[in-house]
Amino acid sequence: MVISAAGTITIYEKGGHRMVSVGIDVSKGKSTVCILKPYGEIVCSPFEVMHVEKELESLAELLQRLDGEIRIVMEATGIYHLPVLTFFQEKGYFIAVVNPYAMKKYAKDNSIRGAKTDKLDSITIANYGIDKWFKLQKYESDEEIYAELKLLGRRYRHYMEQHVKALQELIHVLDYTMPGIKKLLKSWNEANNKDKLSDFVDVFWHFDTITSMGREDFLSAYMEWARERKYHQSQSKATEIYELASNGIPTLSSSTPSTKMLVREAVSVLRTIDSSLSHILARMQELAKTVPEYSTVRAMGGVGDVLAPKLIAEIGDVRRFHSAKALTAYAGIDPPPYESGQFVGSNRRITKRGSSTLRKVGYEVMRVLKSHKEPEDHAVYRYILKKESEGKSKKLAKIAGLNKFLRIYYARVNELYS
């Protein structure tokens, strides 16, 4: 630390500004802090701070002693940076939360050896603050909604992965007791939180429970079950199930004590996960409706009550992107330029260097848009059809449609704020 005998710190000026860049390399439970001023002058060499109030208060007291304009710079690190962000945001400091890829690119362009430690990272982040001083974007309080949405979105994706595994486990058990039943009954529906397959096999857990009733009694029982569970009371569906049960060959006996338990335990696990998904989605919908762009996004083709909050959660505040091209790059669906001499490449793959979650949500929007057959005058739908007519595969046509969709998204939402 460079401190005079009077206990003050000299701050050099750059462009008329006395700048102090506080670079914070965040990790789980602690951070490494480096404080720099212009021209590489070190105010404080890298030191560690635990994410507890006492140590963060000590850092705040240190910053109060500094003479100059202070800007705190950190990387977005999932949830680990949130305690530091919240603490210093409440104290009114200018905080810039930088995209990790942008920081990685900066570090690569400004490092020869390529060494990586927490101390070196904190120095790099502080240098980034000095070099990008006039381009740093202040983290605004309204971003908390987007941050919460993004966190919920990531947890939703996690539980959805668990849902897929739990559903596979249930189907695996049913292959022993009711082979083929999955083809006749739909599983969990995101939109209405209903799972016909689980509801059915929780009651009729083995083919023997169906055939032992006899045809007419089962048809009557199925209609009553459908009425109570508020499903469509289809006698033809009940007949299909009875025929399947009559001709099916279970490989696990209904008389085995564990059979019923295994089916119902698999159903219970699946229902628990689906309940978590339902609660998270409800909170996402509640939050999404508080941002100005919700109704605009919700009205776009292919977007409904489920996909609208997911889109907003992954894109966040669209104003942080300087152009529509930046948004498509964030999604990782921008084809990088390839030129060499007189050659200009035209057959280029997308980078996939961006948010994989946004790509998945966006692709789902394209799938819904295409399956629902939007009107021919719908720009994105028409664009997908055009690409298919040019010989593109259905998947590539949807990706091209997503690129156009995100450009329209950027224009429409930006128009709200302008």
XYZ file of C-alpha atoms in Angstrom:
418
model
C 0.000 0.000 0.000
C 1.382 3.449 -0.925
C 0.561 5.748 2.020
C 2.221 9.045 2.926
C 3.421 9.984 6.402
C 0.145 11.839 6.919
C -1.752 8.631 6.241
C -3.254 9.730 2.914
C -3.038 7.936 -0.407
C -1.932 9.796 -3.488
C -4.202 9.244 -6.510
C -2.947 9.940 -10.009
C -5.278 11.512 -12.543
C -6.189 10.225 -15.988
C -8.194 12.365 -18.319
C -9.085 14.778 -15.528
C -10.396 11.950 -13.307
C -8.731 10.688 -10.163
C -9.585 7.050 -10.586
C -9.424 4.200 -8.099
C -10.303 0.770 -9.460
C -11.167 -1.935 -6.937
C -10.850 -5.338 -8.602
C -12.563 -8.169 -6.733
C -11.985 -11.775 -7.745
C -14.897 -13.608 -6.165
C -14.920 -17.223 -5.072
C -17.106 -19.220 -2.721
C -17.144 -17.571 0.699
C -14.233 -15.221 0.077
C -12.787 -12.740 -2.382
C -9.348 -11.482 -3.369
C -9.188 -7.692 -3.633
C -6.692 -5.503 -5.486
C -6.874 -1.690 -5.603
C -5.190 0.124 -8.484
C -4.891 3.624 -9.843
C -3.917 4.625 -13.397
C -0.628 3.588 -15.010
C -0.452 0.389 -12.968
C 0.140 2.095 -9.622
C -0.810 -0.311 -6.834
C -2.728 1.208 -3.957
C -3.271 -2.119 -2.207
C -1.623 -5.376 -3.164
C -4.028 -8.319 -3.464
C -5.469 -9.478 -0.141
C -8.279 -11.803 0.895
C -11.615 -10.813 2.386
C -14.105 -13.295 3.775
C -17.788 -12.804 2.911
C -18.745 -11.839 6.464
C -19.975 -8.458 7.633
C -16.951 -7.702 9.819
C -14.397 -8.121 7.026
C -16.519 -6.379 4.404
C -16.932 -3.450 6.818
C -13.140 -3.272 7.154
C -12.834 -3.132 3.368
C -15.477 -0.397 3.237
C -13.542 1.629 5.842
C -10.396 1.267 3.721
C -12.227 2.516 0.636
C -13.552 5.525 2.564
C -9.963 6.633 3.190
C -9.163 6.749 -0.499
C -9.115 10.105 -2.245
C -10.671 9.770 -5.709
C -13.583 8.295 -7.623
C -13.964 4.661 -6.628
C -15.391 2.004 -8.904
C -15.706 -1.605 -7.826
C -15.351 -4.213 -10.581
C -16.172 -7.909 -10.273
C -17.131 -10.827 -12.472
C -20.584 -12.362 -12.510
C -20.068 -15.674 -10.708
C -23.495 -17.226 -10.380
C -24.456 -16.545 -6.764
C -21.026 -16.203 -5.136
C -20.643 -12.488 -5.907
C -24.077 -11.561 -4.547
C -23.059 -10.994 -0.862
C -20.308 -8.553 -1.879
C -22.533 -6.913 -4.479
C -25.406 -6.444 -2.049
C -23.158 -5.112 0.733
C -21.461 -2.405 -1.350
C -24.571 -1.573 -3.343
C -26.342 -0.662 -0.102
C -23.441 1.665 0.688
C -23.927 3.476 -2.625
C -20.735 2.481 -4.442
C -20.420 2.317 -8.210
C -20.297 -1.404 -8.998
C -19.721 -2.959 -12.398
C -20.520 -6.666 -12.808
C -18.637 -7.888 -15.876
C -19.473 -10.843 -18.089
C -16.929 -13.635 -17.375
C -16.239 -14.187 -21.071
C -15.447 -10.490 -21.594
C -13.033 -10.651 -18.650
C -11.455 -13.862 -19.916
C -10.885 -12.306 -23.342
C -9.382 -9.193 -21.723
C -7.052 -11.331 -19.595
C -5.973 -13.354 -22.632
C -5.241 -10.205 -24.660
C -3.225 -8.671 -21.835
C -1.252 -11.654 -20.580
C 1.750 -13.367 -22.125
C 2.424 -16.141 -19.625
C -1.192 -17.133 -19.130
C -0.675 -17.771 -15.419
C -3.797 -17.855 -13.247
C -4.107 -17.299 -9.499
C -6.665 -15.433 -7.414
C -4.151 -12.620 -6.839
C -3.339 -12.263 -10.534
C -7.049 -12.380 -11.370
C -7.818 -9.554 -8.949
C -5.060 -7.451 -10.538
C -6.469 -8.194 -14.003
C -9.973 -7.189 -12.894
C -8.677 -3.958 -11.357
C -6.741 -3.170 -14.557
C -9.913 -3.856 -16.537
C -11.622 -1.193 -14.435
C -8.927 1.365 -15.306
C -8.769 0.530 -19.028
C -12.571 0.405 -19.454
C -13.290 3.189 -16.952
C -15.550 5.252 -19.190
C -17.325 2.173 -20.599
C -18.135 0.517 -17.288
C -21.862 0.071 -16.734
C -23.162 0.623 -13.252
C -25.140 -2.249 -11.786
C -28.608 -0.806 -11.271
C -30.954 -1.793 -8.479
C -33.649 -2.906 -10.929
C -31.241 -5.587 -12.090
C -32.009 -7.416 -8.856
C -35.266 -8.603 -10.421
C -33.420 -9.919 -13.464
C -30.775 -11.504 -11.212
C -33.454 -13.250 -9.168
C -35.191 -14.386 -12.339
C -31.947 -15.776 -13.706
C -31.232 -17.619 -10.461
C -34.723 -19.095 -10.473
C -34.322 -20.016 -14.133
C -31.101 -21.892 -13.449
C -32.670 -23.762 -10.529
C -35.646 -24.575 -12.721
C -33.301 -26.067 -15.283
C -31.610 -28.103 -12.525
C -34.912 -29.513 -11.277
C -36.005 -30.195 -14.839
C -32.935 -32.399 -15.249
C -33.972 -34.180 -12.052
C -37.510 -34.487 -13.438
C -36.221 -36.240 -16.562
C -34.229 -38.704 -14.443
C -37.164 -39.354 -12.101
C -39.504 -39.898 -15.058
C -37.050 -42.367 -16.575
C -36.943 -44.245 -13.264
C -40.747 -44.430 -13.149
C -40.926 -45.665 -16.739
C -38.238 -48.245 -15.953
C -40.353 -49.641 -13.089
C -43.503 -49.559 -15.244
C -41.708 -51.600 -17.899
C -41.864 -54.427 -15.353
C -45.484 -53.918 -14.302
C -47.260 -52.136 -17.175
C -45.121 -52.303 -20.338
C -46.269 -49.822 -22.977
C -48.485 -47.672 -20.720
C -46.284 -44.595 -21.278
C -47.366 -44.470 -24.934
C -51.016 -44.046 -23.969
C -50.749 -41.458 -21.175
C -48.981 -38.106 -21.143
C -46.570 -37.221 -18.388
C -46.131 -33.859 -16.624
C -47.381 -30.718 -18.361
C -45.557 -27.485 -17.472
C -48.516 -25.284 -18.301
C -51.079 -26.869 -15.969
C -48.847 -28.890 -13.599
C -50.805 -32.078 -14.294
C -49.261 -35.512 -14.804
C -51.771 -38.018 -16.166
C -49.301 -40.911 -16.212
C -48.314 -40.538 -12.546
C -51.889 -39.964 -11.430
C -53.048 -43.091 -13.257
C -50.335 -45.528 -12.156
C -50.594 -44.328 -8.570
C -54.070 -45.925 -8.580
C -53.713 -48.629 -11.235
C -50.108 -49.658 -10.525
C -50.106 -53.051 -12.298
C -51.909 -54.595 -15.279
C -53.407 -57.105 -12.838
C -55.210 -54.286 -11.010
C -56.933 -53.506 -14.329
C -57.706 -56.978 -15.683
C -58.883 -58.287 -12.311
C -61.731 -55.751 -12.416
C -63.129 -56.933 -15.726
C -63.702 -54.760 -18.784
C -66.920 -52.965 -17.815
C -65.906 -52.323 -14.225
C -62.548 -50.887 -15.341
C -64.175 -48.625 -17.927
C -66.495 -47.336 -15.236
C -63.607 -46.923 -12.753
C -61.504 -45.088 -15.359
C -64.306 -42.627 -16.145
C -64.789 -41.941 -12.437
C -61.039 -41.488 -11.951
C -60.841 -39.080 -14.918
C -63.784 -37.081 -13.565
C -62.233 -36.729 -10.101
C -58.813 -35.797 -11.503
C -60.392 -33.447 -14.058
C -59.064 -35.257 -17.111
C -60.972 -35.837 -20.337
C -63.401 -38.704 -19.765
C -62.565 -40.748 -22.841
C -64.090 -44.209 -23.053
C -61.955 -44.994 -26.096
C -58.803 -44.244 -24.071
C -60.051 -46.509 -21.285
C -60.668 -49.262 -23.838
C -57.142 -48.873 -25.241
C -55.659 -49.223 -21.769
C -57.737 -52.295 -20.985
C -56.710 -53.955 -24.254
C -53.060 -53.183 -23.508
C -53.420 -54.673 -20.018
C -55.148 -57.775 -21.356
C -52.432 -58.473 -23.930
C -49.450 -57.210 -21.940
C -46.936 -59.453 -20.201
C -45.704 -57.962 -16.898
C -42.380 -59.384 -15.719
C -42.873 -58.421 -12.081
C -45.745 -60.087 -10.262
C -48.407 -57.972 -8.568
C -48.253 -60.390 -5.642
C -44.625 -59.470 -4.929
C -44.735 -57.242 -1.810
C -42.264 -54.708 -3.227
C -44.036 -54.133 -6.549
C -46.677 -51.659 -5.407
C -44.146 -49.884 -3.190
C -41.640 -49.404 -6.042
C -44.252 -47.886 -8.362
C -45.664 -45.538 -5.754
C -42.231 -44.454 -4.491
C -41.216 -43.575 -8.049
C -44.441 -41.591 -8.417
C -43.815 -39.830 -5.084
C -40.294 -38.745 -6.075
C -41.513 -37.453 -9.429
C -44.362 -35.520 -7.804
C -41.995 -33.879 -5.309
C -39.738 -32.633 -8.092
C -42.711 -31.475 -10.172
C -44.041 -29.555 -7.172
C -40.702 -27.724 -6.890
C -40.806 -26.941 -10.606
C -44.335 -25.587 -10.255
C -43.409 -23.322 -7.323
C -40.311 -21.963 -9.064
C -42.198 -21.299 -12.294
C -44.982 -19.524 -10.390
C -42.425 -17.235 -8.750
C -40.755 -16.581 -12.113
C -44.113 -15.647 -13.619
C -44.839 -13.366 -10.686
C -41.499 -11.565 -11.035
C -41.583 -11.403 -14.843
C -44.908 -9.584 -14.765
C -43.271 -6.724 -12.849
C -40.845 -5.776 -15.646
C -42.054 -3.414 -18.412
C -41.340 -5.798 -21.282
C -43.435 -8.723 -20.020
C -46.586 -8.032 -22.034
C -44.519 -7.323 -25.163
C -42.559 -10.564 -24.842
C -45.649 -12.562 -23.912
C -47.388 -11.388 -27.117
C -44.594 -12.578 -29.416
C -45.256 -15.654 -31.568
C -44.351 -18.950 -29.901
C -44.104 -17.398 -26.443
C -46.633 -18.212 -23.750
C -47.018 -18.020 -19.981
C -44.277 -20.612 -19.440
C -41.658 -19.456 -21.946
C -42.035 -15.684 -21.388
C -40.483 -15.659 -17.873
C -37.783 -18.094 -19.012
C -36.807 -15.801 -21.892
C -36.747 -12.688 -19.720
C -34.761 -14.551 -17.059
C -32.026 -15.547 -19.502
C -31.826 -12.295 -21.484
C -32.185 -9.970 -18.503
C -32.188 -6.224 -19.080
C -31.918 -5.895 -22.841
C -30.422 -2.407 -22.461
C -27.128 -3.975 -21.438
C -26.641 -5.104 -25.051
C -25.382 -2.394 -27.387
C -27.069 -3.978 -30.406
C -29.205 -6.898 -31.561
C -26.004 -8.506 -32.791
C -24.652 -8.463 -29.239
C -27.775 -10.290 -28.048
C -27.427 -13.038 -30.673
C -23.744 -13.325 -29.738
C -24.752 -13.713 -26.081
C -27.017 -16.571 -27.136
C -24.116 -18.132 -29.063
C -26.014 -18.344 -32.358
C -23.891 -15.830 -34.271
C -21.769 -17.348 -37.074
C -18.231 -15.933 -36.754
C -16.730 -14.250 -39.842
C -14.111 -16.237 -41.727
C -12.011 -14.449 -44.318
C -8.587 -15.142 -45.716
C -7.232 -13.166 -48.644
C -9.843 -13.246 -51.394
C -11.756 -16.070 -49.720
C -14.870 -15.282 -47.698
C -16.439 -18.258 -45.934
C -20.198 -18.594 -46.213
C -20.869 -22.038 -44.717
C -20.226 -21.240 -41.046
C -21.420 -22.898 -37.858
C -22.809 -20.942 -34.913
C -20.289 -20.231 -32.163
C -22.252 -21.835 -29.273
C -20.170 -19.498 -27.121
C -22.833 -17.978 -24.927
C -25.825 -18.949 -22.819
C -26.747 -22.556 -23.579
C -29.905 -22.082 -21.517
C -31.023 -19.171 -23.697
C -30.405 -21.278 -26.809
C -32.540 -24.082 -25.390
C -35.380 -21.756 -24.367
C -35.200 -19.964 -27.722
C -35.255 -23.249 -29.635
C -38.331 -24.285 -27.644
C -40.009 -21.035 -28.712
C -39.222 -21.871 -32.342
C -40.551 -25.397 -31.909
C -43.825 -24.103 -30.444
C -44.101 -21.432 -33.131
C -43.619 -24.003 -35.884
C -45.892 -26.676 -34.392
C -48.720 -24.196 -33.857
C -48.402 -23.031 -37.469
C -48.432 -19.278 -36.987
C -50.067 -17.163 -39.740
C -48.063 -16.942 -42.939
C -47.549 -13.207 -42.382
C -45.691 -13.896 -39.118
C -42.127 -12.754 -39.869
C -40.228 -15.463 -37.950
C -42.528 -18.298 -39.032
C -42.253 -17.182 -42.659
C -38.464 -16.967 -42.311
C -38.270 -20.558 -41.008
C -40.356 -21.776 -43.956
C -38.094 -19.859 -46.332
C -34.969 -21.497 -44.907
C -36.563 -24.946 -45.163
C -37.469 -24.253 -48.797
C -33.807 -23.371 -49.427
C -32.805 -26.870 -48.352
C -31.902 -26.204 -44.718
C -32.714 -28.943 -42.234
C -35.595 -28.261 -39.857
C -33.147 -27.784 -36.985
C -30.963 -25.277 -38.848
C -34.065 -23.446 -40.080
C -35.262 -23.068 -36.476
C -31.850 -21.747 -35.397
C -31.980 -19.200 -38.211
C -35.485 -18.313 -37.058
C -34.214 -17.853 -33.491
C -31.591 -15.420 -34.747
C -34.330 -13.343 -36.367
C -36.578 -13.712 -33.314
C -33.904 -12.313 -30.967
C -33.345 -9.336 -33.278
C -37.063 -8.586 -33.205
C -37.065 -9.096 -29.415
C -34.241 -6.576 -29.052
C -35.993 -3.978 -31.218
C -39.398 -4.286 -29.566
C -38.178 -4.276 -25.974
C -35.708 -1.445 -26.597
C -38.527 0.592 -28.061
C -40.331 0.383 -24.712
C -37.408 1.951 -22.878
C -36.703 4.605 -25.506
